[in-house]
Tab-separated table of C-alpha atoms in Angstrom:
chain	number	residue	atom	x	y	z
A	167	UNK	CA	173.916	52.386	267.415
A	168	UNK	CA	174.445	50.044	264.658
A	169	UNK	CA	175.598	46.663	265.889
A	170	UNK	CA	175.084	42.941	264.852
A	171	UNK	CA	176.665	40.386	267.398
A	172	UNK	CA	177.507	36.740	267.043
A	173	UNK	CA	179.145	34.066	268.857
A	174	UNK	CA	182.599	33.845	267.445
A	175	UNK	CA	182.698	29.431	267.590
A	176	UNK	CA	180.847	26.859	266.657
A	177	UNK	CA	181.794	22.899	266.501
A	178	UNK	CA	179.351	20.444	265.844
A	179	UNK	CA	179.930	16.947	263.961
A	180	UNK	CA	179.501	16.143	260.640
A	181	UNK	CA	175.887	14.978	260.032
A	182	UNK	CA	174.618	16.712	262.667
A	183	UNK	CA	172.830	20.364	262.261
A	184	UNK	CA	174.477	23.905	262.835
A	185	UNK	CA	173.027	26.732	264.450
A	186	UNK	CA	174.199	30.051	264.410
A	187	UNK	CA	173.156	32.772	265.652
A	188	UNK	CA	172.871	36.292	265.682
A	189	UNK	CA	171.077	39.731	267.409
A	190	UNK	CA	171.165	42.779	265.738
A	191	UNK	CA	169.944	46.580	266.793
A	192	UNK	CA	168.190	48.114	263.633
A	193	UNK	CA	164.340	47.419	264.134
A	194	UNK	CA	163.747	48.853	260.506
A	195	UNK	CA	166.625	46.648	258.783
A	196	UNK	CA	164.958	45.763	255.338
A	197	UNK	CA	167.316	42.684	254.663
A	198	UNK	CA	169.066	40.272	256.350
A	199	UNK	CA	171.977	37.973	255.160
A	200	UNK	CA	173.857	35.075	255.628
A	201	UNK	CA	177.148	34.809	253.873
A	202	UNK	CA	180.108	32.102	254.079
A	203	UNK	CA	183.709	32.940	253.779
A	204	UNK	CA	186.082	30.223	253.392
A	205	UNK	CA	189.531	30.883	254.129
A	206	UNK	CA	191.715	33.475	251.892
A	207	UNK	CA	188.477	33.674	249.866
A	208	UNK	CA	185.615	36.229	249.798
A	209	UNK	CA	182.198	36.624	250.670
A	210	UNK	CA	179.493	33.931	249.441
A	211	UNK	CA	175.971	34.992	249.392
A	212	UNK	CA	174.296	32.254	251.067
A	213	UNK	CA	170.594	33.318	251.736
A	214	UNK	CA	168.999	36.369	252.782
A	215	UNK	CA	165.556	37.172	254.043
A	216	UNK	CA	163.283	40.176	253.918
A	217	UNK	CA	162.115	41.663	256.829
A	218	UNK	CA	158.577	41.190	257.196
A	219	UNK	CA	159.231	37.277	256.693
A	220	UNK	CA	159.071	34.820	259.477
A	221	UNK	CA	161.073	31.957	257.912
A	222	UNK	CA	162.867	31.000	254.735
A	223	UNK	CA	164.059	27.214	253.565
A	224	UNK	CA	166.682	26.894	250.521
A	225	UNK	CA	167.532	23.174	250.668
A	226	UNK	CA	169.845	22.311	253.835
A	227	UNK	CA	169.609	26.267	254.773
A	228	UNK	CA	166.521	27.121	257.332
A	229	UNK	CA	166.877	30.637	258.204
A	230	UNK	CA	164.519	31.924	260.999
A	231	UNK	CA	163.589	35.590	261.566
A	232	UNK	CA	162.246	37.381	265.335
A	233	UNK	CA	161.508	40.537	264.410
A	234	UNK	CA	160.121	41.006	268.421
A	235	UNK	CA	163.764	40.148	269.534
A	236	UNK	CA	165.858	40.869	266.656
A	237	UNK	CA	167.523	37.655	266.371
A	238	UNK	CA	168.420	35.630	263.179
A	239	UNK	CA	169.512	32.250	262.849
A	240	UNK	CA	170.817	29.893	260.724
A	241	UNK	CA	170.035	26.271	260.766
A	242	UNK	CA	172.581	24.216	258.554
A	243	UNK	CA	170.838	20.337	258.408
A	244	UNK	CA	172.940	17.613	257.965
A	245	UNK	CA	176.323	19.639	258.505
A	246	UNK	CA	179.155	18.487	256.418
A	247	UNK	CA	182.689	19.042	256.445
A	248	UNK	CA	182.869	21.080	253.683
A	249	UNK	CA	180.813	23.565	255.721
A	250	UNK	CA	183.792	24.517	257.846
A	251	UNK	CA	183.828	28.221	257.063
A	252	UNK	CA	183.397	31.647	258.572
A	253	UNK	CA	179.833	32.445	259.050
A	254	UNK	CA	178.516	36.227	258.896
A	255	UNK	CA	175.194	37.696	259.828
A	256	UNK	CA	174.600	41.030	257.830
A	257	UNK	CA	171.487	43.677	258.397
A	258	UNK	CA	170.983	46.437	255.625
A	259	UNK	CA	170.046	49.400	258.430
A	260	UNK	CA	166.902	51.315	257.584
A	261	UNK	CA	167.813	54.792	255.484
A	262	UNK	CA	170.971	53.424	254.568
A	263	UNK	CA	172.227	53.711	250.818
A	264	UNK	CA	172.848	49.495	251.006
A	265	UNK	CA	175.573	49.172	252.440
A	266	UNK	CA	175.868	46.373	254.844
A	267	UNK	CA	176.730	46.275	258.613
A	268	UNK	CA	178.134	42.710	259.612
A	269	UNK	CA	179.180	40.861	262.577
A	270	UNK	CA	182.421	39.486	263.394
A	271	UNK	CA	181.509	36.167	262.191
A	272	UNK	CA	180.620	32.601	263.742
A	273	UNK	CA	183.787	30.003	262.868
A	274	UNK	CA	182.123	26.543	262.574
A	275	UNK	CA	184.297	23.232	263.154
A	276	UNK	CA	182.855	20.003	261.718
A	277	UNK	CA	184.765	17.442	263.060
A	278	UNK	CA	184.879	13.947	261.034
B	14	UNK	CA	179.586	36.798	233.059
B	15	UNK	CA	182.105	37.285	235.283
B	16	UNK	CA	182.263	37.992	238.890
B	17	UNK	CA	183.536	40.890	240.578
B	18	UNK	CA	187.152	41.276	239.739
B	19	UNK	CA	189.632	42.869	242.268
B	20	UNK	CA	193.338	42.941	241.772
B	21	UNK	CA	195.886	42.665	242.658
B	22	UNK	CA	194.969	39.633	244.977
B	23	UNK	CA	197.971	40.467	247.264
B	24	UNK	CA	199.569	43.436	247.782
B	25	UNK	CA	202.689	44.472	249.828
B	26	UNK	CA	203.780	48.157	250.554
B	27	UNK	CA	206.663	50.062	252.919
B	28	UNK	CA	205.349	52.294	255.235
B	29	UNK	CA	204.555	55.811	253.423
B	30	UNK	CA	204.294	54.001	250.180
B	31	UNK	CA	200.888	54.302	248.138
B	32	UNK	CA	198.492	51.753	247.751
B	33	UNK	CA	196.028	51.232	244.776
B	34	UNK	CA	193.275	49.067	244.897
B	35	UNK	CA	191.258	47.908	241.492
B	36	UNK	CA	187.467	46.351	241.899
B	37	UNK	CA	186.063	45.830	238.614
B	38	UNK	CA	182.027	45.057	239.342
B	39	UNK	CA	180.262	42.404	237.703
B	40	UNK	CA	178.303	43.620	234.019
B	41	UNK	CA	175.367	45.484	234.381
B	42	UNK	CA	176.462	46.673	237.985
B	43	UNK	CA	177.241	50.179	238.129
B	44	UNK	CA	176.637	50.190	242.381
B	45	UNK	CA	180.401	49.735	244.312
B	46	UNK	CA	180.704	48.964	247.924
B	47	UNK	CA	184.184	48.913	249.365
B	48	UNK	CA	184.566	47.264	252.792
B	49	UNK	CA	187.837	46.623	255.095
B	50	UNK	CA	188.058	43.489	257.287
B	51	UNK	CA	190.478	43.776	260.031
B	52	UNK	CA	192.245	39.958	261.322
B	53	UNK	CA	189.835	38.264	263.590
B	54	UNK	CA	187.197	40.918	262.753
B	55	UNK	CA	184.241	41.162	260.444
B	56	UNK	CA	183.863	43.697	257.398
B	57	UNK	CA	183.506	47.278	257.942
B	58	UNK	CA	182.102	49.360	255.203
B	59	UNK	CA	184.584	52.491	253.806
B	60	UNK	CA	182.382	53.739	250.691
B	61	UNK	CA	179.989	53.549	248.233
B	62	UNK	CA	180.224	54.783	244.980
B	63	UNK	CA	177.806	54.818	241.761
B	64	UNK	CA	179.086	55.620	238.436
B	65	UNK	CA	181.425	59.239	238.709
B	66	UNK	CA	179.890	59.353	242.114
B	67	UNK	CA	180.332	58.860	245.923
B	68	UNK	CA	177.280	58.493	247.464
B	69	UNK	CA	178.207	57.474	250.530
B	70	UNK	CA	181.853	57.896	252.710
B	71	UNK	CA	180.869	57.601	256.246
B	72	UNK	CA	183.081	54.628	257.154
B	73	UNK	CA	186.135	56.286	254.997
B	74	UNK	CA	188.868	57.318	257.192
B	75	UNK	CA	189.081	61.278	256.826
B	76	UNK	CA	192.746	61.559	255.764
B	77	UNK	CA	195.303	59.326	253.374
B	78	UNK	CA	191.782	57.307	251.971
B	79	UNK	CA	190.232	58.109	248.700
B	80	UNK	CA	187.576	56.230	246.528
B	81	UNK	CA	186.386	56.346	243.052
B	82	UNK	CA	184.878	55.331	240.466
B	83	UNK	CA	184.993	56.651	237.057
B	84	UNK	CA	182.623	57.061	233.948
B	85	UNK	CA	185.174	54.383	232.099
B	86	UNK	CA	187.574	51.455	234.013
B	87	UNK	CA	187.009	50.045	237.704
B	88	UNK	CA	186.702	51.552	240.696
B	89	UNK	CA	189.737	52.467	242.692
B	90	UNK	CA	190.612	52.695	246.600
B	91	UNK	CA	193.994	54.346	246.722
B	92	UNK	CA	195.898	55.015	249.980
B	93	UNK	CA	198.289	57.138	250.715
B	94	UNK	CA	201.268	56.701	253.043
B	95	UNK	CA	200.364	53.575	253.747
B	96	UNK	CA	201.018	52.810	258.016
B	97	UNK	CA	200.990	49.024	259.252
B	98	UNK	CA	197.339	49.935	260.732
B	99	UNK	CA	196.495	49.390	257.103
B	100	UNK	CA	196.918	45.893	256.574
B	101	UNK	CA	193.658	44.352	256.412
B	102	UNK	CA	191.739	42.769	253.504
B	103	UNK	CA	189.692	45.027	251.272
B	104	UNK	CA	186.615	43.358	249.839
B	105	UNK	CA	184.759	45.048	246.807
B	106	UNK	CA	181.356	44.123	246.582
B	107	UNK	CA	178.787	45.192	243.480
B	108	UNK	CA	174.955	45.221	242.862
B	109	UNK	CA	172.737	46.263	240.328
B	110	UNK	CA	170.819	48.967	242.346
B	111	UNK	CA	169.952	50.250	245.988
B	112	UNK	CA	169.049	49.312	248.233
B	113	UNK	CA	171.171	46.082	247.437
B	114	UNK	CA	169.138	42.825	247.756
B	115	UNK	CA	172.053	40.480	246.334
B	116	UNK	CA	175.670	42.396	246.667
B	117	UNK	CA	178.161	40.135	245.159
B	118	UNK	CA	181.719	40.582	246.516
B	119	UNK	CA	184.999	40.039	244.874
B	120	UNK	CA	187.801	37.690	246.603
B	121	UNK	CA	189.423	41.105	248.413
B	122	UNK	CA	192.858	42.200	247.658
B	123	UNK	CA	194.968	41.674	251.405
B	124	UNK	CA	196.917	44.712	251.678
B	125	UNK	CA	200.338	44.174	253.885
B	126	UNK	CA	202.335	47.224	255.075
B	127	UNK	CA	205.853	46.195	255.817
């Protein structure tokens, strides 16, 4: 079935880099995406990758690809505290029309 | 050019009341996604919808739920006899074709059901 897990908490301290990650089930997922909800806000596109890429870099956003293990990550460098935010992982599954399937979101602290 | 537009922001219905729900996408997108997020949970996609057509409704509850989206105007979720299982945010999101590689979502309208 369809499913993309995530651990729901992250804290980590301002200057210091974020990780989050996330597993998902669709071995033929075309896309992959990160996006950043603050709160009472929507969705912000952060980065997405295509599938038959290893790794992608967009200033302090490294996001890493394992197509073997279907795991994603998210690597956040010199985490500030304006990156406290909801963090979702998002798969396009193979033969779908586009829609998305997310997880339930990472919550990352940065503490001061 | 502005973003995806989806109003009213906040919305509060009685029980058994209907519910309307306006997404107008961003120019030059005529592909709609509607999604529901649950408190605590992520977003679940309802429906998709291209111009005077659904193309897909697989995460649409079968009864009270409708979608469209018509030639002219935004795209509308309406629900009918609303229950207080339906309070949840309702994102909109838009793209310029399929299979999307940039959706761009709206800032949701939170549905309450009193």
């Amino acid at each position: 079935g369809e499913d993309v897990e995530q651990s729901l908490f992250l804290s980590v301290r301002e200057g210091d880099s974020s990780v989050i990650n996330c597993t998902y089930t669709d071995s033929s997922s075309t896309y992959l995406y990160w996006y950043k909800q603050e709160p009472g806000a929507g969705l912000q596109l952060l980065t997405y990758i295509f599938s038959n890429m290893d790794m992608k870099q967009d200033q302090r956003l490294t996001v890493l690809l394992n197509k073997k293990d279907k795991h994603l990550s998210l690597r956040i460098a010199d985490t500030q505290t304006g990156d406290s935010a909801i963090y979702f992982c998002a798969e396009t599954p193979g033969g779908s029309q586009g829609n998305l399937i997310f997880g339930k979101g990472t919550k990352l602290s940065v503490k001061p | 050019n502005a973003g995806v537009m989806q109003n009213p922001r906040h919305l509060v219905r009685r029980r058994g009341q209907e519910a309307r729900l306006r997404c107008s996408p961003m120019k030059g997108h005529s592909h709609v996604y509607w999604y529901r997020q649950l408190p605590e949970e992520g977003l679940k996609f309802m429906v998709y919808l291209q111009k005077e057509n659904i193309i897909d409704e697989s995460g649409m509850p079968k009864e009270r739920f409708s979608a469209e989206f018509p030639k002219e105007g935004p795209s509308i979720l309406r629900i009918q006899q609303v229950v207080r299982g339906d309070s949840a945010a309702y994102f909109c999101a838009s793209s310029p074709g399929s299979p999307n590689t940039e959706a761009f979502f709206g800032q949701g309208t939170r549905l309450t059901v009193v």
